[in-house]
Every structure is written in structure tokens, then in C-alpha cells.
Coordinates of C-alpha atoms and ligand atoms in Angstrom, one line a residue:
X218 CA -9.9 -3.8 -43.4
X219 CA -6.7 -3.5 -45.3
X220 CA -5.9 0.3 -46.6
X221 CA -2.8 0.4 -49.1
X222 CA -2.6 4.0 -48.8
X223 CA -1.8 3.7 -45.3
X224 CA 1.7 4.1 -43.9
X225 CA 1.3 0.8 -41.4
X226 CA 3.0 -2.0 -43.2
X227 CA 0.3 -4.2 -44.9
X228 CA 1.5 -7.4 -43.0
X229 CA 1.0 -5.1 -40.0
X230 CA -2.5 -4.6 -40.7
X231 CA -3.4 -8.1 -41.4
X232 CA -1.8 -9.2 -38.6
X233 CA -3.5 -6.9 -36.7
X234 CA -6.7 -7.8 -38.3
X235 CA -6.3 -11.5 -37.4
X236 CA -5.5 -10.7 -34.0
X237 CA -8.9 -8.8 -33.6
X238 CA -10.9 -12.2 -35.2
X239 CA -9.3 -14.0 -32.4
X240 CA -9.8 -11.1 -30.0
X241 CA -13.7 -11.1 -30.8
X242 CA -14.2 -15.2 -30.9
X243 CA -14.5 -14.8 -34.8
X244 CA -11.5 -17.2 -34.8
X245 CA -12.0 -19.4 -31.9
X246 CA -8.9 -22.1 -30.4
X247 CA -8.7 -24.8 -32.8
X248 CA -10.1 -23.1 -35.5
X249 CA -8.2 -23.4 -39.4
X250 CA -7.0 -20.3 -40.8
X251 CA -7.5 -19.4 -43.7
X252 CA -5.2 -20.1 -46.6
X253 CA -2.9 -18.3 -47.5
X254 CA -4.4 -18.1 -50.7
X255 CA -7.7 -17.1 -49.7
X256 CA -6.2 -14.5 -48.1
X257 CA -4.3 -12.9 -50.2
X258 CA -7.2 -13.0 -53.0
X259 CA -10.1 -11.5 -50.3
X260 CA -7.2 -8.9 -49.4
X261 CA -5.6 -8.0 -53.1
X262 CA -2.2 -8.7 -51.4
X263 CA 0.5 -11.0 -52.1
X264 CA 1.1 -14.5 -50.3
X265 CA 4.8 -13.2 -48.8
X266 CA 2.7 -10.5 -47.2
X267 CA 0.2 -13.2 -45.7
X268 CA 3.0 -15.4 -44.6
X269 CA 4.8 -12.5 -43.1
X270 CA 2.1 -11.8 -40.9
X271 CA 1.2 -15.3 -40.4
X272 CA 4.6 -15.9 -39.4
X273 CA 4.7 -12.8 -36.5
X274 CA 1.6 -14.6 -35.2
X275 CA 3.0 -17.8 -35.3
X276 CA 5.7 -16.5 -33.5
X277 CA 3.8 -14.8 -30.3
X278 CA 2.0 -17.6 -30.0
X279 CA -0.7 -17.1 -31.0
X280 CA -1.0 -19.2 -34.3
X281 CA 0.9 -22.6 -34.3
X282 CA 1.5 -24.6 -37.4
X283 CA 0.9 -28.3 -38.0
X284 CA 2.8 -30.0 -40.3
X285 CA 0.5 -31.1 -43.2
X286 CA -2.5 -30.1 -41.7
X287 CA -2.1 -26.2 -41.6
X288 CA -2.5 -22.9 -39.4
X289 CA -4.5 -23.3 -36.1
X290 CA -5.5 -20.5 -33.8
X291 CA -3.6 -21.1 -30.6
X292 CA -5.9 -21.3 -26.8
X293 CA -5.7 -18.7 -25.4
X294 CA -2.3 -17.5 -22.8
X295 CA -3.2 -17.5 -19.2
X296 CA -2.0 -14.2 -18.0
X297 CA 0.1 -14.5 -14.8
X298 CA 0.7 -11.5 -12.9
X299 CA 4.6 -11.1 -12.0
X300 CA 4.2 -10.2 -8.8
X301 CA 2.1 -11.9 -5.9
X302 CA 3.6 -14.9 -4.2
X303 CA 0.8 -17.4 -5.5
X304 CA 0.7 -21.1 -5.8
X305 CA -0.3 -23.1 -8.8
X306 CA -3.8 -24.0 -7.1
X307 CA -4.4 -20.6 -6.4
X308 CA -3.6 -19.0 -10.1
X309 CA -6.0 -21.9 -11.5
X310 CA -8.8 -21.9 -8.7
X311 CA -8.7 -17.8 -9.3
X312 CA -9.7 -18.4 -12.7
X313 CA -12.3 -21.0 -12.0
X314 CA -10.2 -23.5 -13.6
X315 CA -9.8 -27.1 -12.2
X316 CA -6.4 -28.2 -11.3
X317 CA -4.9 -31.6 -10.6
X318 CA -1.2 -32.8 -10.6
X319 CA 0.4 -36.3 -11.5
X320 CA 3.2 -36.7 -8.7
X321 CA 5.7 -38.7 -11.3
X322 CA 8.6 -38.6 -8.3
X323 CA 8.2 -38.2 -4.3
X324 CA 11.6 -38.8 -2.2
X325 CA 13.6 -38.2 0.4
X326 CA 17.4 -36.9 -0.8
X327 CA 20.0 -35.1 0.6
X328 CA 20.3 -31.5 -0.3
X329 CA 23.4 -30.8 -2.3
X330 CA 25.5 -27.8 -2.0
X331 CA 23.5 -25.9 -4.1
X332 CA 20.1 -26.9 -2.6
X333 CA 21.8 -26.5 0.8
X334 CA 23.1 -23.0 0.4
X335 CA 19.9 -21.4 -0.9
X336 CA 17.9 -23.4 2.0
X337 CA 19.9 -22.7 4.6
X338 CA 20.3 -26.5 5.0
X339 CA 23.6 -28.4 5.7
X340 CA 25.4 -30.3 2.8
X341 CA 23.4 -33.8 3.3
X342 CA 20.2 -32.5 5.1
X343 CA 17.3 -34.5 3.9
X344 CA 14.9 -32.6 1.9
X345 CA 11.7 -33.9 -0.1
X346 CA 12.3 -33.8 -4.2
X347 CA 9.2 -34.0 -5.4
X348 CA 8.3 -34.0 -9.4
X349 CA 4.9 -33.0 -10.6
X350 CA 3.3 -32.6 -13.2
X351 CA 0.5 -29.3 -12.9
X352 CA -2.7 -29.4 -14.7
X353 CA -5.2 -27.6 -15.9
X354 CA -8.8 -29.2 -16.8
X355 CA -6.0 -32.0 -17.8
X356 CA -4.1 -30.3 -19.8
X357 CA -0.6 -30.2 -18.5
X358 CA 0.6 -26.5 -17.8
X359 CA 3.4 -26.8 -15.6
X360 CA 6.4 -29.8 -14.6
X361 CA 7.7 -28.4 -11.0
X362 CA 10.8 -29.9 -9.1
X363 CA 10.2 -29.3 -5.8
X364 CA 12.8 -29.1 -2.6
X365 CA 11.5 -28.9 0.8
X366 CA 13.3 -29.4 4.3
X367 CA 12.4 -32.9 5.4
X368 CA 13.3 -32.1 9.2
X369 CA 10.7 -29.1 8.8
X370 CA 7.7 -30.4 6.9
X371 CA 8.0 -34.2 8.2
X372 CA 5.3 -36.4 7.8
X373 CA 4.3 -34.8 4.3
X374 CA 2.7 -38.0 2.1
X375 CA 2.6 -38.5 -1.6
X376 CA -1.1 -37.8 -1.7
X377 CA -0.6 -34.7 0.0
X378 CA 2.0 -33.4 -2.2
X379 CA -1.1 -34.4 -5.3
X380 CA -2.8 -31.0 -3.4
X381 CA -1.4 -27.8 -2.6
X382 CA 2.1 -27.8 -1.4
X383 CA 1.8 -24.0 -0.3
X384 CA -1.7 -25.0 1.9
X385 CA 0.2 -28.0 3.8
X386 CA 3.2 -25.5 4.2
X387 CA 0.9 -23.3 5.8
X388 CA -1.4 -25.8 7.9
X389 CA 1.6 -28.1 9.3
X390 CA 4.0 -25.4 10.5
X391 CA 0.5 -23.0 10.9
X392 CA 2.6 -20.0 10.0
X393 CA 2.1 -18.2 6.3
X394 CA 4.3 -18.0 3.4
X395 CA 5.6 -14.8 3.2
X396 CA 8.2 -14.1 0.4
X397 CA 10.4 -15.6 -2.5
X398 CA 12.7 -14.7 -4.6
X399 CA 11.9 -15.9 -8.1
X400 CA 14.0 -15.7 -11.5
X401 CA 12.9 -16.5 -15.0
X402 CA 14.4 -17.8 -17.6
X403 CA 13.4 -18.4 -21.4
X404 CA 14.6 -22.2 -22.3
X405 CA 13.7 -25.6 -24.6
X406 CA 12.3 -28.1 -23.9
X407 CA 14.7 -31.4 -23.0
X408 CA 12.9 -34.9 -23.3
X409 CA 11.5 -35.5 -20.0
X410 CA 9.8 -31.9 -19.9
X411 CA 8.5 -32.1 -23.7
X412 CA 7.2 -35.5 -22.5
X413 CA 5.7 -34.6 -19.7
X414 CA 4.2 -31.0 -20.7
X415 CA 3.0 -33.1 -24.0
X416 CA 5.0 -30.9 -26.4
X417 CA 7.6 -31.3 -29.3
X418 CA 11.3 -31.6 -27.8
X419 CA 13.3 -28.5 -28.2
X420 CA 9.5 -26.0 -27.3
X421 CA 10.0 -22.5 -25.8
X422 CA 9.3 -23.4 -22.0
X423 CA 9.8 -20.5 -19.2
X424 CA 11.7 -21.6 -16.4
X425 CA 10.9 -20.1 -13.3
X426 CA 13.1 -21.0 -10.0
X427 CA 11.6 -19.7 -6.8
X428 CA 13.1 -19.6 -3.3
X429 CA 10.1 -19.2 -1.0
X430 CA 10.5 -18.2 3.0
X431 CA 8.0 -18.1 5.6
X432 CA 7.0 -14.6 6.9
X433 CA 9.2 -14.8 9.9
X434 CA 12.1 -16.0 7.1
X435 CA 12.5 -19.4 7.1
X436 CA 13.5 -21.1 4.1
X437 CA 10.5 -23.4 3.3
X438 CA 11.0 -24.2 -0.7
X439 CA 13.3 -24.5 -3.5
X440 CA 11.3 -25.1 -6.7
X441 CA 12.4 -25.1 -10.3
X442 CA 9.2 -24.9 -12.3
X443 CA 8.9 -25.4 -16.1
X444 CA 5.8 -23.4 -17.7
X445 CA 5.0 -24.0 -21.1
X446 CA 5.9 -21.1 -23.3
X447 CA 3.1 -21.3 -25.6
X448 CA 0.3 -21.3 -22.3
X449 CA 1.8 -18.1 -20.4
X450 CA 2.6 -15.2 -20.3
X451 CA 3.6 -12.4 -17.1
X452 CA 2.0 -9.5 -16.8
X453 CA 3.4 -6.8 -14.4
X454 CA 1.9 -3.0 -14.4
X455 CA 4.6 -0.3 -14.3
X456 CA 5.2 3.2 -14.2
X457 CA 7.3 5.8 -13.5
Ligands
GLP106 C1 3.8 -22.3 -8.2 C2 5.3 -22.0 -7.9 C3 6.0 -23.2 -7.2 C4 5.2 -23.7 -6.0 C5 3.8 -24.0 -6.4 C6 2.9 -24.4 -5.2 O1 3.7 -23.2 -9.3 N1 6.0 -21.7 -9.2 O2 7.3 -22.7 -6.8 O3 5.8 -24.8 -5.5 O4 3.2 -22.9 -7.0 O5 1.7 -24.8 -5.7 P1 0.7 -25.7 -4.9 O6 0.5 -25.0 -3.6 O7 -0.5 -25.7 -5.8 O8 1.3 -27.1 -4.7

């Protein structure tokens, strides 16, 4: 409940109380929040506090606002753990989630400098781009660009590339993936990602870019994956 006489701000503590109805399923995905008037009557507290509160939950994701309509309770974020060198199928199978991809794109190109140099490639080696678009029970989670080394991974289909990239890695050249180098990168979404990942233009999207070698240190991959903002979050344990 609310207590005035506490020192915790009051849009603290209703933010925190909203947080625990979504934490305990009393607020489920989907679900209409309250107004902000119904609030601040049950409460005794003014409508700037609600919306102050509304707003810091609005911003973490874990409200979202529809214009007209009202306050939804976000789905829940899948929690990725920061480290681990995992694939897509993996993080979803892990969680007993069902996971298809739409390949949009599937060519042969030749690398460009930039491609060439973190592959280890020559300017104008051929190298699969392949565009897909990751999803979860249908939802789309993910738009990956994906760069591999034609000479090394011929014979790699379309339908193939609909699997797991990381399994045909492993299976064609029967060797394992053994380490990446991976940055991350808060951006917006442009068009093509918004239209893709089925959210407004402009969206908070994390983009992740992950240089993967095999175990013996061959560059095998060069991806530049966009995760939707509002769907993830990385989770890494630390201490010291
Ligand atoms: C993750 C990585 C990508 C990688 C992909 C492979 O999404 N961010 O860099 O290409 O996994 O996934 P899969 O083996 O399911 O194709």
C-alpha cells in the first residue's frame, strides 16, 4: 500500500506497487491499467503523481501507451544472458519457445572493405548476405543481417539458412563455434526494421554486431542483429 509518512517518494511506491501486480500476474500482458483517475481516488494521491509513476513504467518497458485507447501492461522482456556464445534457436528452444525466421534476402555479394577486414576476407571475396527476420511463436523478435564466407560454407540453401545458421556452421565444416566478439548498441528504429520487427518507426531497438570464429579461429560470421528494445533485456552477473 501507499504510506505518506514514508520517506520513498509516493510515485516511487506506486510504481513499485504496479510493478509487484505485474510481478504476481495480478496485471497480466494486455491487460488495461487503471485510470489515472481511479488511481489517484483508491490511493488519496494526485493524478501528476500517477502519471509520474506511470510514466517511469512506461519508460522501462514495462507499460506502453496506445494512443486513444490507454495504458497496457507490456509481455513480458526475455532476459538474455550477456555472456554465452548462443544462437537465436538456442535462446528460444531454451525457453521452450517455438522459433521460425522469414528469410526476406539470401545472396551472394562481395565483401566490402569493412566486411573483408573483420572476416579476414579479401576486398571482393564472395560472402552470403542473408536477411532474416527471427521469430518467436510469430512474433518477430529479431531482423539479423548476416555475412558468411561463401568459399567456406558453400552449398548453404535458402531453406537452410530458414534453420539455424550456427547448426549448419557446425555440421558442414564439423568443427564448433568457439568465440565472438559482440558490441551493443542502443538505436531507432529506420523503416525497413520498424517494418519488419512490426513496430512504430523511430522504436528503441538494441543493435547487436557479433563477429563469431570457430574454436580453432576462423572467421565464420559477421552479423548485425537488431533486437527489439521493448522484448529484451541482458542480464550479466558480476562481482568484485
Ligand atoms: C544470434 C546472433 C547472430 C547469429 C544467430 C544465429 O541471433 N545474434 O549473430 O547469427 O544467433 O542463430 P541461428 O543459429 O538460430 O540461425
Amino acid at each position: 500500500m501507499i504510506d505518506k509518512s514514508s520517506p520513498l517518494p509516493i510515485y516511487y511506491q506506486l510504481e513499485e506497487l504496479i510493478k509487484k501486480q505485474i510481478e504476481t500476474g495480478e496485471l497480466e500482458p494486455g491487460d488495461a491499467l487503471p485510470s489515472e483517475r481511479e488511481y489517484s481516488e483508491t490511493y488519496q494521491i494526485s493524478r501528476m503523481t500517477v502519471r509520474q509513476a506511470v510514466n517511469q513504467l512506461v519508460q522501462n518497458g514495462m507499460l506502453y501507451r496506445q494512443q486513444g485507447k490507454g495504458t497496457f501492461v507490456a509481455e513480458r522482456k526475455i532476459e538474455k544472458q550477456l555472456l554465452g556464445l548462443t544462437s537465436f534457436t538456442e535462446d528460444m528452444q531454451g525457453r521452450g519457445v517455438q522459433t521460425s525466421s522469414d528469410v526476406v534476402e539470401f545472396n551472394i555479394v562481395l565483401a566490402n572493405a569493412y566486411i573483408a577486414g573483420q572476416m579476414q576476407l579479401k576486398k571482393k571475396d564472395p560472402v552470403y548476405e542473408i536477411k532474416r527476420i527471427r521469430l518467436a511463436e510469430n512474433t518477430p523478435m529479431a531482423y539479423e543481417i548476416t555475412y558468411l564466407p561463401a568459399t567456406l560454407l558453400n552449398g548453404l540453401t535458402k531453406e537452410a539458412a530458414a534453420q539455424s545458421i550456427y547448426r549448419y556452421i557446425e555440421q558442414h565444416l564439423n568443427s564448433p563455434i568457439g568465440q565472438a566478439k559482440q558490441t551493443i548498441e542502443a538505436s531507432a528504429a529506420d523503416d525497413v526494421e520498424a517494418e519488419y520487427l512490426q513496430i512504430a518507426k523511430g522504436s528503441p531497438i538494441l543493435l547487436i554486431e557479433r563477429n563469431t570464429r570457430l574454436k580453432d579461429g576462423t572467421p565464420v560470421e559477421l552479423a548485425k542483429s537488431v533486437y527489439r528494445a521493448d522484448r529484451y533485456k541482458f542480464k550479466v552477473d558480476i562481482s568484485r
